[in-house]
Each structure stands twice: as C-alpha cells, then as structure tokens.
Amino acid sequence: MKKFLDFISKIEVIIAIIVIVVIFVIWLILRKVQSNKYKKVLAELEVRYNQINSIPLAFKLNKAVAIARVDNVLLQNVALCKDDFDFATSNLKQISQTLADLEDALLIGKHKFVKNGLLDLESSIKLGEEQVGKLNAFLDEILEKETQQRAEVTELKDRFREIKNEANEKSHTLSYSWSTIEKNITNIENMFSSFEEWMYASDFEKSSLELINIKSSIAILEEIVKELPDLLQEATGVIPHMIDKVNENSARLTEKNVYLSHLNIDENVRVIMNSLRTDLDSLKKGDATNVKDHIEDYKSRLSLMLESLSNEEKSFDELSMLANNSGKLILEATTNSKYVKKQFEKSSVRFGLEGLDEEIKENDIKLEELDIKQKQVFEQIAKNELPATSVIAALKELYFDIEACNNSFISMRQKIDSAKSDEDRAKKQLLKLQLIMNEMQVKLRKHRLPSISSSYESDLIQGYEYINNIDNLIKETPLAVELLNVTLKDGIDFIYKLYNNVNNIVGMAIMVENTIVFGNKYRSTYPDIDSDLTRAELCFRNGEYTQALTIAIATIDKIHPGSYEKLVRSNGAHAS
C-alpha cells in the first residue's frame, strides 16, 4: 500500500493521470459533438422523408384508376404507374425502417453504424424524392381536369349563393316572377347534384357538360334577378301610368272639343297594351329577352303621344284666343275705317289730306277681303275637321294681315286727329293770347302809368300782329299746320315775355308811387328829402321807373333804413 501511495505520489504519475483524464474528457466531448451532428442530419433527412410521405399518392392513384376505367388510352399508362407506385412505396417503407434503426443506434452510441447508415439513407431519400415527384406530377396531370372542375364548381357555388341571397332580398319586387325564379334555383341545385355524381364516377366529360349547363343557368338567373325588378317596375307601374295619363288627357281634350283623330290615340294605346301583356307573360316566365327594348319603345311612343296631346291643346287654346283677338281686331279695324272715311270727307280739304284718298280706298278693299277670309277660317274652325296645329298657321297669317291693315287706318286716323288737334290747340292758345293782351292793356290803363317807352308800344303792336297772323292762319283753307305751329310758338314766346315785362313795369311803378307817398310826410321836415322825392317824381313822369324807384328807396333809407321792404310787400299785394 505504501509502495502504491509512493508510486501515485510521484509527479510523473500524477501528470500521466491528468493527461489520461483530459484525453478522456476530450473524447467524450468529440463523441457528443459527433452525436449532435448525426442527430441534426438525421432530423433533416426525416423532414425530407415526411415531405415525400405526405403526398397522397395512394389517393391520387385510386382516382387515376377510376378515371382510367372510362379512358382506354389512359388505362395503359395508369397500369405502368402502379409499378412505379409499388417501387416508391417499398422505398418509403425501407426509409422509414432505416430512420428507426439509426435513431436506436444513435441512442446506444453506434456512431460508425450511424455514419454509414446516414449515407445510405441520403441516397434512398434522394431516390424517393425522384420517384414520388415524377409519380405525383404524372398523377396530377391525370387529375388536372378534376382539379380545374372542382375549382370552377366552387366558384360557381359561391356565385350561385350570392345570387340566391340577392333574389331573397328582392323577393318583394320579384313576386310577379317568383315561381319561375324558384324553379330556376331548384334546377340549378339539381345540376350541382348531378355534377357531383359525375365527379364521383370520374366521368369528367359529362361533368364538364354539366358545368356548362350550370354556368348558363346561373347567368340566366343572375340576369333575371338583376334586370327583372326594374323591368317589372316599368312594365307594371310606369307604362300603365303613362297609358292612363294618355287616356285621361285624350278624354279631357275630346270633351274640350279638340280635334285628335289624326293622332290615332286609341289605336296606338291598344297596340302598346297588347304588346305589354305579351312582355308581362315573358317576364312572368323569367324571359327578359327584348323586353327592355320594348319598354323603352313604349315609353318613347307614349311620351310622344303626351307631347302631341299637349301641343294640340296649346294650339287649340292659342287658336281660340287668336280667333277671339282676330274678331276684336277686325271690328276695331272696321271702326277705324269708318272714322277715317267720315273725318276724311269732313276735313281732307281743310287739312290738305287729299293724298290719303288712295290709301284709304286700298286699305278699305283689303279689309273687306280680310273680313271674308276671316269668316272662312272661322267656319273651318267651327267644323272641327282639322287639327288646331294645322289651322293656327292660317289664322296667324290672317291676324297679322288684319293687324297691318288696322295699323294703316290707325296711322291715317292719327294724321287726321293730329291736324284737328293742332287746329283746336291753336284756337285755344289764340284765345289765351288775346286774353293776355287784354289783361296787359287793362293793367296799363288801371294804374294810369304816366308814360310808357316806345319799345313797349312797339312790342304791344307786334303782339297784336302775332294774334292777327295766327287768326288768319287758322281761317285759311287748307290749313298750313306747320306754319301755324311755328307762328303759334313764336307768338306764345313773345307775348308771354312781354306779359312778364309789363307786370314788372306795373309792379315797379306801384312801388315808386308807394315809396313817394310814404316819403311825402317828411317833405316839410327835411328839405333834402323833398328835393330827392321831387327828382323821383320827375323820373316817374318821364317813364324812368327804375331810376325813380332807386332814388325813392335811397331817400327813404336815409330816414328809415329797411322801410322799403314794407313797400315791396305792399307792391306785391297791389300787383296781385
């Protein structure tokens, strides 16, 4: 024992033991690393195996076998495919067994066995991927029709479900055709069932034909569900309402005695109603073919009828109003014609209007013709054998002709009336001017002005000359209206101006007299006042009224500044 202790206590022995322990630990670590590496590789290979094994080759092969039963060409290829399937299945089983063995060996540390087994497993999985990949591609190609049809039928089922839901939402508006819609829905559901049966039997040709029928039926159902609500609303609501409106307006206008025979309203409405009944039968059966075009045509024709009825009514009302106005207008023209002829006989020579004679005769003849023509048109209107839209053109032309004829008579009447008016006005103005001249004479005599300037004397004479000239012009035949108007205007301007001047002179003379009378009381007291008033009197007697007033006012201002205002007011009272 002592020798053993002495032996192991030697430094060389201790170092050797440490080295052995280190080497053992390193070996364990390396074994662990190698084991982990093998586990990782094994896990990756297992994933690849699972990917291969997850492909449903057996299911696809069974489908392919079922399809091959109805396809002789495909039958031989599927038979060869079975051998490939057996090889692939056998390889997959071998791979599964190898995976299990390697996992067990790895657990008990048979790394060399695992290393060699992984190499074989890699080769087997690679072979399996190639076998399964080719076989899967071949089977997918065979099953492609089924896959496509499955995807297509799924899409059609979703579309059918949406259309059916939409139909249920619109069931109220589709109630008129609901039995047909339900029948179509049932037929489509039966088609889907037939499709599944053909698919189960793997008869893809017949299932494909069934898909075509399903598509067509769904398209028809979709068209019915989308278009029928609007078409039914038009066919059962809008069109009947328009028909009622046409019939109502036609009856009202007929009662109003409006001519409507040319529009053939009853016949056109009857044709539309018969055609509409046929369209409603089609809609009830879910057939909207051409119905939309028919409804648009009905609406267009009914709108045209309503417009035509409205035009006839407007024309009838306008015709009635125009006939009434034409009757009144021809009476007015006749009245004007009689007036013009009567006044022309009286005044043509007096006013120099002999030139109107030919114009009066022409318009009188034209008026007689228009009167006859109007009676003919009125007789045509009374018979009510033509539409108002046709008659109104002739009546409008007649109305404008009567209006033109009447305007000619009005123009002639205005000429005659204007000449008479000028004469009457001249006579009235002459009388006024005579009164004004007399008034001026009276004022001058009443206020006994001591003196009037020679210019006023000549102005008075000229005023009387104007009056004499105007009087002579009025008495002349034919009456020179233009010369009379010019002379009258000049006479009025001159005499009124003279009248204002005379009023001013008389007023001024009164002011001078009042001023002198007011200042007389101061003559004895103020010698200079007496002297100034004497000068004012001299100017007054000489007709120098402005100078006399200036001196008199200045004299009074010396005594009572501003007193002349009383004199002005007094003058105003006397002058009035």
Coordinates of C-alpha atoms in Angstrom, one line a residue:
M1 CA 0.0 0.0 0.0
K2 CA 2.8 2.3 0.9
K3 CA 4.5 1.5 -2.3
F4 CA 1.3 2.3 -4.3
L5 CA 0.9 5.6 -2.5
D6 CA 4.6 6.3 -3.1
F7 CA 4.0 5.4 -6.7
I8 CA 1.0 7.6 -7.3
S9 CA 2.6 10.5 -5.4
K10 CA 5.3 10.7 -7.9
I11 CA 4.9 13.8 -10.1
E12 CA 5.3 11.7 -13.3
V13 CA 2.4 9.5 -12.3
I14 CA 0.2 12.5 -11.4
I15 CA 0.9 14.1 -14.7
A16 CA 0.1 10.9 -16.5
I17 CA -3.2 10.6 -14.7
I18 CA -4.2 14.2 -15.6
V19 CA -3.3 13.6 -19.2
I20 CA -5.4 10.5 -19.3
V21 CA -8.4 12.3 -17.7
V22 CA -8.1 15.2 -20.2
I23 CA -7.9 12.9 -23.1
F24 CA -11.0 11.0 -21.9
V25 CA -12.9 14.3 -21.5
I26 CA -11.9 15.4 -24.9
W27 CA -13.0 12.1 -26.3
L28 CA -16.4 12.4 -24.6
I29 CA -16.8 16.0 -26.0
L30 CA -15.9 14.8 -29.5
R31 CA -18.4 12.0 -29.2
K32 CA -21.1 14.4 -28.1
V33 CA -20.4 16.8 -30.9
Q34 CA -20.4 13.9 -33.4
S35 CA -23.7 12.6 -31.9
N36 CA -25.3 16.1 -32.2
K37 CA -24.2 16.3 -35.8
Y38 CA -25.7 12.9 -36.7
K39 CA -28.9 13.9 -34.9
K40 CA -29.1 17.1 -37.0
V41 CA -28.5 15.3 -40.2
L42 CA -31.0 12.6 -39.2
A43 CA -33.6 15.2 -38.4
E44 CA -33.2 16.9 -41.8
L45 CA -33.5 13.6 -43.6
E46 CA -36.6 12.8 -41.6
V47 CA -38.1 16.1 -42.6
R48 CA -37.5 15.3 -46.3
Y49 CA -39.0 11.9 -45.7
N50 CA -42.1 13.3 -44.2
Q51 CA -42.5 15.7 -47.1
I52 CA -42.3 12.8 -49.5
N53 CA -44.6 10.6 -47.4
S54 CA -47.2 13.4 -47.0
I55 CA -48.0 13.4 -50.8
P56 CA -51.3 11.4 -51.1
L57 CA -50.1 9.1 -53.9
A58 CA -52.5 6.3 -53.0
F59 CA -55.5 8.6 -53.1
K60 CA -54.4 10.1 -56.4
L61 CA -53.6 6.7 -57.9
N62 CA -57.1 5.4 -56.9
K63 CA -58.6 8.5 -58.6
A64 CA -56.5 7.9 -61.7
V65 CA -57.5 4.2 -61.8
A66 CA -61.2 5.3 -61.6
I67 CA -60.7 7.8 -64.4
A68 CA -58.9 5.2 -66.5
R69 CA -61.9 2.9 -66.4
V70 CA -63.6 5.3 -68.8
D71 CA -60.5 6.1 -70.9
N72 CA -58.8 3.2 -72.6
V73 CA -55.8 5.3 -73.7
L74 CA -55.1 6.3 -70.1
L75 CA -55.6 2.8 -68.8
Q76 CA -52.2 1.5 -70.0
N77 CA -50.3 4.5 -68.5
V78 CA -52.1 4.0 -65.2
A79 CA -51.1 0.3 -65.2
L80 CA -47.4 1.2 -65.6
C81 CA -47.9 3.8 -62.9
K82 CA -48.9 1.1 -60.4
D83 CA -45.4 -0.5 -60.7
D84 CA -43.7 2.9 -60.1
F85 CA -46.1 3.3 -57.1
D86 CA -45.0 -0.1 -55.7
F87 CA -41.4 0.7 -56.0
A88 CA -41.8 4.1 -54.4
T89 CA -43.9 2.7 -51.6
S90 CA -41.3 0.0 -50.9
N91 CA -38.5 2.5 -50.9
L92 CA -40.5 4.7 -48.4
K93 CA -41.0 1.7 -46.1
Q94 CA -37.3 1.0 -46.3
I95 CA -36.5 4.6 -45.5
S96 CA -38.9 4.5 -42.5
Q97 CA -37.2 1.4 -41.1
T98 CA -33.7 2.8 -41.7
L99 CA -34.7 6.0 -39.8
A100 CA -35.9 3.9 -36.8
D101 CA -32.7 1.8 -36.8
L102 CA -30.4 4.8 -37.0
E103 CA -32.3 6.5 -34.1
D104 CA -31.8 3.4 -32.0
A105 CA -28.1 3.1 -32.9
L106 CA -27.5 6.8 -32.1
L107 CA -29.0 6.3 -28.7
I108 CA -26.6 3.4 -27.9
G109 CA -23.7 5.3 -29.4
K110 CA -23.0 3.2 -32.5
H111 CA -21.7 6.2 -34.4
K112 CA -19.9 4.2 -37.1
F113 CA -23.0 2.4 -37.9
V114 CA -24.9 5.6 -37.9
K115 CA -22.4 7.3 -40.2
N116 CA -22.6 4.6 -42.8
G117 CA -26.4 4.4 -42.4
L118 CA -26.8 8.1 -43.0
L119 CA -25.0 7.8 -46.3
D120 CA -27.4 5.0 -47.4
L121 CA -30.4 6.9 -46.1
E122 CA -29.4 10.0 -48.1
S123 CA -29.3 8.0 -51.3
S124 CA -32.7 6.3 -50.5
I125 CA -34.4 9.6 -49.8
K126 CA -33.0 11.2 -52.9
L127 CA -34.3 8.3 -54.9
G128 CA -37.6 8.5 -53.1
E129 CA -37.9 12.2 -54.0
E130 CA -37.3 11.5 -57.6
Q131 CA -39.8 8.6 -57.7
V132 CA -42.5 10.3 -55.8
G133 CA -42.0 13.6 -57.7
K134 CA -42.3 12.0 -61.1
L135 CA -45.3 9.9 -60.0
N136 CA -47.0 12.8 -58.4
A137 CA -46.5 15.0 -61.5
F138 CA -47.9 12.2 -63.7
L139 CA -51.0 11.7 -61.4
D140 CA -51.6 15.5 -61.1
E141 CA -51.6 15.7 -64.9
I142 CA -54.2 13.0 -65.0
L143 CA -56.3 14.6 -62.2
E144 CA -55.9 18.2 -63.6
K145 CA -59.3 18.1 -65.2
E146 CA -60.9 17.2 -61.8
T147 CA -58.9 19.9 -60.0
Q148 CA -59.9 22.5 -62.5
Q149 CA -63.6 21.5 -62.4
R150 CA -63.5 21.4 -58.6
A151 CA -62.1 25.0 -58.5
E152 CA -64.6 26.1 -61.1
V153 CA -67.6 24.5 -59.4
T154 CA -66.6 26.0 -56.1
E155 CA -66.6 29.5 -57.7
L156 CA -69.9 28.8 -59.3
K157 CA -71.4 27.7 -56.0
D158 CA -70.2 30.9 -54.3
R159 CA -71.7 32.9 -57.2
F160 CA -75.0 31.0 -57.0
R161 CA -75.2 31.6 -53.3
E162 CA -74.8 35.3 -53.8
I163 CA -77.4 35.4 -56.5
K164 CA -79.8 33.4 -54.4
N165 CA -79.3 35.8 -51.4
E166 CA -79.9 38.8 -53.7
A167 CA -83.1 37.1 -55.0
N168 CA -84.4 36.6 -51.5
E169 CA -83.6 40.3 -50.6
K170 CA -85.6 41.3 -53.7
S171 CA -88.4 38.8 -53.3
H172 CA -91.0 41.5 -52.8
T173 CA -90.1 43.2 -56.1
L174 CA -89.7 39.9 -57.9
S175 CA -93.0 38.4 -56.5
Y176 CA -94.6 38.6 -60.0
S177 CA -92.0 36.1 -61.4
W178 CA -91.1 34.3 -58.1
S179 CA -92.4 30.9 -59.1
T180 CA -90.1 31.0 -62.2
I181 CA -87.2 32.1 -60.1
E182 CA -87.7 29.3 -57.5
K183 CA -88.0 26.8 -60.4
N184 CA -84.6 28.0 -61.8
I185 CA -83.0 27.9 -58.4
T186 CA -84.2 24.3 -57.9
N187 CA -83.0 23.3 -61.3
I188 CA -79.5 24.7 -60.6
E189 CA -79.3 22.9 -57.3
N190 CA -80.2 19.7 -59.1
M191 CA -77.5 20.4 -61.7
F192 CA -74.9 20.7 -58.9
S193 CA -76.0 17.3 -57.5
S194 CA -75.7 15.8 -61.0
F195 CA -72.2 17.3 -61.3
E196 CA -71.1 15.7 -58.0
E197 CA -72.4 12.3 -59.2
W198 CA -70.4 12.6 -62.4
M199 CA -67.4 13.7 -60.5
Y200 CA -67.8 10.7 -58.1
A201 CA -68.0 8.5 -61.1
S202 CA -64.9 10.2 -62.5
D203 CA -66.7 10.9 -65.8
F204 CA -65.2 14.3 -66.3
E205 CA -66.6 14.7 -69.8
K206 CA -70.1 14.6 -68.6
S207 CA -69.3 16.7 -65.5
S208 CA -67.8 19.3 -67.9
L209 CA -71.0 19.4 -69.9
E210 CA -72.9 19.8 -66.6
L211 CA -70.7 22.7 -65.7
I212 CA -71.6 24.4 -69.0
N213 CA -75.3 23.9 -68.2
I214 CA -74.7 25.3 -64.7
K215 CA -72.9 28.4 -66.0
S216 CA -75.7 29.1 -68.5
S217 CA -78.4 28.6 -65.9
I218 CA -76.7 30.8 -63.3
A219 CA -76.2 33.5 -66.0
I220 CA -79.9 33.4 -66.8
L221 CA -80.8 33.5 -63.1
E222 CA -78.4 36.4 -62.5
E223 CA -79.9 38.3 -65.4
I224 CA -83.4 37.7 -64.1
V225 CA -82.5 38.8 -60.5
K226 CA -80.7 42.0 -61.7
E227 CA -82.9 43.1 -64.5
L228 CA -86.4 42.0 -63.6
P229 CA -87.0 44.4 -60.7
D230 CA -86.5 47.4 -62.9
L231 CA -88.3 45.9 -65.8
L232 CA -91.3 44.8 -63.7
Q233 CA -91.5 48.3 -62.1
E234 CA -91.5 49.8 -65.6
A235 CA -93.9 47.2 -67.1
T236 CA -96.4 47.1 -64.1
G237 CA -96.1 50.7 -62.9
V238 CA -94.5 53.3 -65.2
I239 CA -96.0 52.2 -68.5
P240 CA -99.6 51.7 -67.2
H241 CA -99.4 55.1 -65.5
M242 CA -98.3 56.7 -68.8
I243 CA -101.1 54.9 -70.6
D244 CA -103.7 56.2 -68.0
K245 CA -102.3 59.7 -68.4
V246 CA -102.6 59.5 -72.2
N247 CA -106.2 58.2 -72.0
E248 CA -107.1 60.8 -69.4
N249 CA -105.7 63.7 -71.5
S250 CA -107.3 62.3 -74.6
A251 CA -110.7 62.1 -72.9
R252 CA -110.3 65.6 -71.5
L253 CA -109.3 67.1 -74.8
T254 CA -112.1 65.3 -76.6
E255 CA -114.6 66.7 -74.2
K256 CA -113.0 70.1 -74.8
N257 CA -113.7 69.6 -78.5
V258 CA -110.1 69.5 -79.5
Y259 CA -109.5 67.6 -82.8
L260 CA -107.4 64.5 -82.1
S261 CA -108.4 62.0 -84.9
H262 CA -105.1 62.4 -86.7
L263 CA -103.1 61.2 -83.6
N264 CA -104.9 57.7 -83.6
I265 CA -104.5 57.7 -79.8
D266 CA -106.9 54.8 -79.1
E267 CA -105.3 52.5 -81.8
N268 CA -101.8 53.3 -80.6
V269 CA -102.6 52.7 -77.0
R270 CA -104.3 49.4 -77.8
V271 CA -101.3 48.2 -79.7
I272 CA -99.0 49.1 -76.8
M273 CA -101.2 47.4 -74.2
N274 CA -101.4 44.1 -76.3
S275 CA -97.6 44.1 -76.7
L276 CA -97.2 44.9 -73.0
R277 CA -99.3 41.9 -72.0
T278 CA -97.0 39.7 -74.0
D279 CA -94.0 41.2 -72.4
L280 CA -95.5 40.7 -68.9
D281 CA -96.1 37.0 -69.7
S282 CA -92.4 36.7 -70.7
L283 CA -91.3 38.4 -67.5
K284 CA -93.5 36.0 -65.5
K285 CA -91.6 33.2 -67.1
G286 CA -88.3 34.9 -66.4
D287 CA -87.6 35.7 -70.0
A288 CA -86.4 39.3 -70.3
T289 CA -85.3 39.0 -74.0
N290 CA -86.1 42.2 -75.9
V291 CA -88.4 43.3 -73.1
K292 CA -86.1 46.2 -72.1
D293 CA -86.1 47.4 -75.7
H294 CA -89.8 47.1 -75.9
I295 CA -90.4 49.1 -72.7
E296 CA -88.1 51.9 -74.0
D297 CA -90.1 51.9 -77.2
Y298 CA -93.4 52.1 -75.3
K299 CA -92.1 55.0 -73.2
S300 CA -90.8 56.8 -76.2
R301 CA -94.2 56.4 -78.1
L302 CA -96.3 57.3 -75.0
S303 CA -94.1 60.4 -74.3
L304 CA -94.6 61.4 -78.0
M305 CA -98.3 61.0 -77.6
L306 CA -98.4 63.0 -74.4
E307 CA -96.3 65.7 -76.2
S308 CA -98.6 65.7 -79.2
L309 CA -101.7 66.0 -77.0
S310 CA -100.1 68.9 -75.1
N311 CA -99.2 70.6 -78.4
E312 CA -102.7 70.2 -79.7
E313 CA -104.2 71.6 -76.5
K314 CA -101.8 74.6 -76.6
S315 CA -102.6 75.1 -80.3
F316 CA -106.3 74.8 -79.6
D317 CA -106.1 77.4 -76.7
E318 CA -103.9 79.7 -78.8
L319 CA -106.3 79.2 -81.7
S320 CA -109.3 80.1 -79.6
M321 CA -107.5 83.2 -78.2
L322 CA -106.3 84.2 -81.6
A323 CA -109.8 83.8 -83.1
N324 CA -111.2 86.0 -80.4
N325 CA -108.5 88.6 -80.9
S326 CA -108.9 88.5 -84.6
G327 CA -112.6 89.1 -84.3
K328 CA -112.0 92.1 -82.0
L329 CA -109.2 93.4 -84.2
I330 CA -111.3 93.3 -87.4
L331 CA -114.1 95.2 -85.5
E332 CA -111.5 97.7 -84.4
A333 CA -110.2 98.0 -88.0
T334 CA -113.7 98.5 -89.3
T335 CA -114.4 101.2 -86.7
N336 CA -111.2 102.9 -87.6
S337 CA -112.0 102.6 -91.3
K338 CA -115.4 104.3 -90.8
Y339 CA -113.9 107.0 -88.6
V340 CA -111.2 107.8 -91.1
K341 CA -113.6 107.9 -94.1
K342 CA -116.0 110.1 -92.2
Q343 CA -113.3 112.5 -91.0
F344 CA -111.6 112.5 -94.4
E345 CA -114.9 113.6 -96.0
K346 CA -115.1 116.4 -93.5
S347 CA -111.5 117.6 -93.2
S348 CA -109.5 116.4 -96.1
V349 CA -109.6 119.7 -97.9
R350 CA -109.4 121.7 -94.7
F351 CA -106.1 120.0 -93.6
G352 CA -104.7 119.2 -97.0
L353 CA -105.1 115.4 -96.7
E354 CA -106.3 114.7 -100.2
G355 CA -103.3 112.3 -100.6
L356 CA -104.9 109.9 -98.2
D357 CA -107.8 109.1 -100.5
E358 CA -106.0 106.4 -102.5
E359 CA -104.5 104.8 -99.3
I360 CA -108.0 104.7 -97.7
K361 CA -109.5 103.0 -100.7
E362 CA -106.8 100.4 -100.9
N363 CA -107.0 99.5 -97.2
D364 CA -110.8 99.5 -97.3
I365 CA -110.7 96.9 -100.1
K366 CA -108.1 94.9 -98.2
L367 CA -110.2 95.0 -95.1
E368 CA -113.2 93.6 -96.9
E369 CA -111.1 90.8 -98.3
L370 CA -109.7 90.0 -94.8
D371 CA -113.3 90.0 -93.4
I372 CA -114.3 87.4 -96.0
K373 CA -111.2 85.3 -95.3
Q374 CA -111.7 85.5 -91.6
K375 CA -115.3 84.2 -91.9
Q376 CA -113.9 81.3 -94.0
V377 CA -111.3 80.4 -91.4
F378 CA -113.8 80.7 -88.5
E379 CA -116.2 78.4 -90.5
Q380 CA -113.3 75.9 -90.8
I381 CA -112.6 76.1 -87.1
A382 CA -116.3 75.6 -86.3
K383 CA -116.4 72.4 -88.4
N384 CA -113.5 70.9 -86.3
E385 CA -112.3 68.7 -89.1
L386 CA -108.6 69.7 -89.0
P387 CA -106.1 69.7 -86.1
A388 CA -105.5 73.1 -84.4
T389 CA -101.8 72.8 -85.2
S390 CA -102.7 73.0 -88.9
V391 CA -105.3 75.7 -88.7
I392 CA -103.4 78.1 -86.5
A393 CA -100.8 78.9 -89.1
A394 CA -103.5 80.3 -91.4
L395 CA -105.2 82.2 -88.6
K396 CA -101.9 83.7 -87.5
E397 CA -101.2 84.9 -91.1
L398 CA -104.8 86.3 -91.2
Y399 CA -104.3 88.0 -87.8
F400 CA -101.1 89.7 -88.9
D401 CA -102.7 90.9 -92.1
I402 CA -105.7 92.4 -90.2
E403 CA -103.2 94.0 -87.7
A404 CA -101.2 95.6 -90.6
C405 CA -104.5 96.9 -92.2
N406 CA -105.7 98.2 -88.8
N407 CA -102.3 99.9 -88.2
S408 CA -102.6 101.7 -91.5
F409 CA -106.1 103.0 -90.5
I410 CA -104.7 104.0 -87.1
S411 CA -101.8 105.8 -88.8
M412 CA -104.3 107.7 -91.0
R413 CA -106.5 108.4 -88.1
Q414 CA -103.6 109.8 -86.1
K415 CA -102.7 112.1 -89.0
I416 CA -106.3 113.5 -89.2
D417 CA -106.6 113.7 -85.4
S418 CA -103.2 115.4 -85.2
A419 CA -104.2 118.0 -87.7
K420 CA -107.5 118.6 -85.9
S421 CA -105.7 118.7 -82.6
D422 CA -103.2 121.3 -83.8
E423 CA -106.1 123.4 -85.0
D424 CA -108.0 123.1 -81.7
R425 CA -104.8 123.8 -79.8
A426 CA -104.1 126.9 -81.9
K427 CA -107.6 128.2 -81.3
K428 CA -107.3 127.7 -77.6
Q429 CA -103.9 129.3 -77.5
L430 CA -105.1 132.2 -79.6
L431 CA -107.9 132.8 -77.1
K432 CA -105.4 132.8 -74.2
L433 CA -103.1 135.2 -76.0
Q434 CA -106.0 137.6 -76.7
L435 CA -106.9 137.5 -73.0
I436 CA -103.3 138.1 -72.0
M437 CA -103.1 141.1 -74.4
N438 CA -106.3 142.5 -73.0
E439 CA -105.1 142.0 -69.4
M440 CA -101.9 143.9 -70.2
Q441 CA -104.0 146.8 -71.6
V442 CA -106.3 146.8 -68.6
K443 CA -103.3 146.9 -66.2
L444 CA -101.7 149.8 -68.0
R445 CA -105.0 151.7 -68.0
K446 CA -105.9 150.8 -64.5
H447 CA -102.6 152.0 -63.0
R448 CA -102.6 155.1 -65.3
L449 CA -98.9 155.0 -65.9
P450 CA -97.8 158.5 -67.0
S451 CA -95.5 157.2 -69.7
I452 CA -94.5 154.0 -71.5
S453 CA -91.4 153.7 -73.6
S454 CA -91.7 153.4 -77.3
S455 CA -90.2 149.9 -77.2
Y456 CA -93.2 148.7 -75.1
E457 CA -95.6 150.4 -77.5
S458 CA -94.0 148.6 -80.5
D459 CA -93.9 145.3 -78.5
L460 CA -97.7 145.6 -77.9
I461 CA -98.3 146.3 -81.6
Q462 CA -96.1 143.2 -82.5
G463 CA -98.1 141.1 -80.0
Y464 CA -101.3 142.0 -81.8
E465 CA -99.7 141.3 -85.1
Y466 CA -98.9 137.7 -83.9
I467 CA -102.5 137.3 -82.8
N468 CA -103.8 138.5 -86.2
N469 CA -101.4 136.2 -88.1
I470 CA -102.4 133.2 -86.0
D471 CA -106.1 134.1 -86.5
N472 CA -105.6 134.4 -90.3
L473 CA -103.7 131.1 -90.5
I474 CA -106.5 129.3 -88.6
K475 CA -109.1 130.7 -91.1
E476 CA -107.1 129.6 -94.1
T477 CA -108.1 126.5 -96.1
P478 CA -106.2 124.3 -96.4
L479 CA -104.7 124.8 -93.0
A480 CA -100.9 125.3 -93.1
V481 CA -100.4 123.2 -89.9
E482 CA -96.6 123.5 -89.8
L483 CA -96.6 127.3 -90.4
L484 CA -99.4 127.7 -87.9
N485 CA -97.4 125.7 -85.2
V486 CA -94.3 127.7 -85.8
T487 CA -96.1 131.1 -85.7
L488 CA -98.0 130.0 -82.6
K489 CA -94.9 129.0 -80.8
D490 CA -93.2 132.3 -81.7
G491 CA -96.3 134.3 -80.7
I492 CA -96.6 132.5 -77.3
D493 CA -92.9 133.1 -76.5
F494 CA -93.1 136.8 -77.4
I495 CA -96.4 137.6 -75.8
Y496 CA -95.6 135.7 -72.5
K497 CA -92.3 137.5 -72.3
L498 CA -94.0 140.9 -72.9
Y499 CA -96.6 140.0 -70.3
N500 CA -93.8 139.4 -67.7
N501 CA -92.2 142.7 -68.6
V502 CA -95.4 144.6 -68.3
N503 CA -96.1 143.0 -64.9
N504 CA -92.6 144.1 -63.9
I505 CA -93.2 147.7 -65.0
V506 CA -96.5 148.0 -63.3
G507 CA -95.1 146.5 -60.2
M508 CA -92.2 148.9 -60.2
A509 CA -94.4 151.9 -60.9
I510 CA -96.6 150.9 -57.9
M511 CA -93.5 150.6 -55.7
V512 CA -92.4 154.1 -56.8
E513 CA -95.8 155.6 -56.0
N514 CA -95.9 153.9 -52.6
T515 CA -92.4 155.0 -51.8
I516 CA -93.1 158.6 -52.7
V517 CA -96.4 158.6 -50.8
F518 CA -94.6 157.1 -47.8
G519 CA -91.9 159.9 -48.0
N520 CA -94.3 162.8 -48.5
K521 CA -94.9 163.1 -44.8
Y522 CA -91.2 164.0 -44.4
R523 CA -91.0 166.7 -47.1
S524 CA -91.8 169.6 -44.8
T525 CA -89.3 168.4 -42.2
Y526 CA -86.3 167.6 -44.4
P527 CA -85.6 169.8 -47.4
D528 CA -83.2 167.3 -48.9
I529 CA -85.9 164.6 -48.7
D530 CA -88.2 167.0 -50.5
S531 CA -85.6 167.6 -53.2
D532 CA -84.9 163.8 -53.7
L533 CA -88.6 162.9 -53.9
T534 CA -89.2 165.7 -56.4
R535 CA -86.4 164.1 -58.6
A536 CA -88.0 160.7 -58.2
E537 CA -91.4 162.2 -59.3
L538 CA -89.8 163.7 -62.4
C539 CA -88.3 160.4 -63.4
F540 CA -91.6 158.6 -62.8
R541 CA -93.5 161.1 -65.1
N542 CA -90.8 160.6 -67.8
G543 CA -91.3 156.7 -67.6
E544 CA -87.9 156.2 -66.0
Y545 CA -89.4 153.8 -63.4
T546 CA -86.2 152.0 -62.4
Q547 CA -84.4 155.3 -61.8
A548 CA -87.4 156.7 -59.9
L549 CA -87.5 153.6 -57.7
T550 CA -83.8 153.7 -57.0
I551 CA -83.9 157.4 -55.9
A552 CA -87.1 157.0 -53.8
I553 CA -85.7 153.9 -51.9
A554 CA -82.4 155.7 -51.3
T555 CA -84.3 158.7 -49.9
I556 CA -86.5 156.6 -47.5
D557 CA -83.4 154.7 -46.4
K558 CA -82.0 158.0 -45.1
I559 CA -84.9 158.3 -42.7
H560 CA -85.9 154.7 -42.0
P561 CA -83.3 152.2 -43.3
G562 CA -85.1 149.0 -44.5
S563 CA -88.5 150.5 -44.7
Y564 CA -88.6 149.7 -48.4
E565 CA -89.3 146.1 -47.6
K566 CA -92.8 147.1 -46.4
L567 CA -93.2 148.8 -49.8
V568 CA -92.2 145.6 -51.6
R569 CA -94.8 143.6 -49.7
S570 CA -97.4 146.3 -50.4
N571 CA -96.4 146.2 -54.0
G572 CA -97.0 142.5 -54.1
A573 CA -100.4 142.9 -52.7
H574 CA -101.4 145.6 -55.2
A575 CA -99.9 143.8 -58.2
S576 CA -101.8 140.6 -57.4

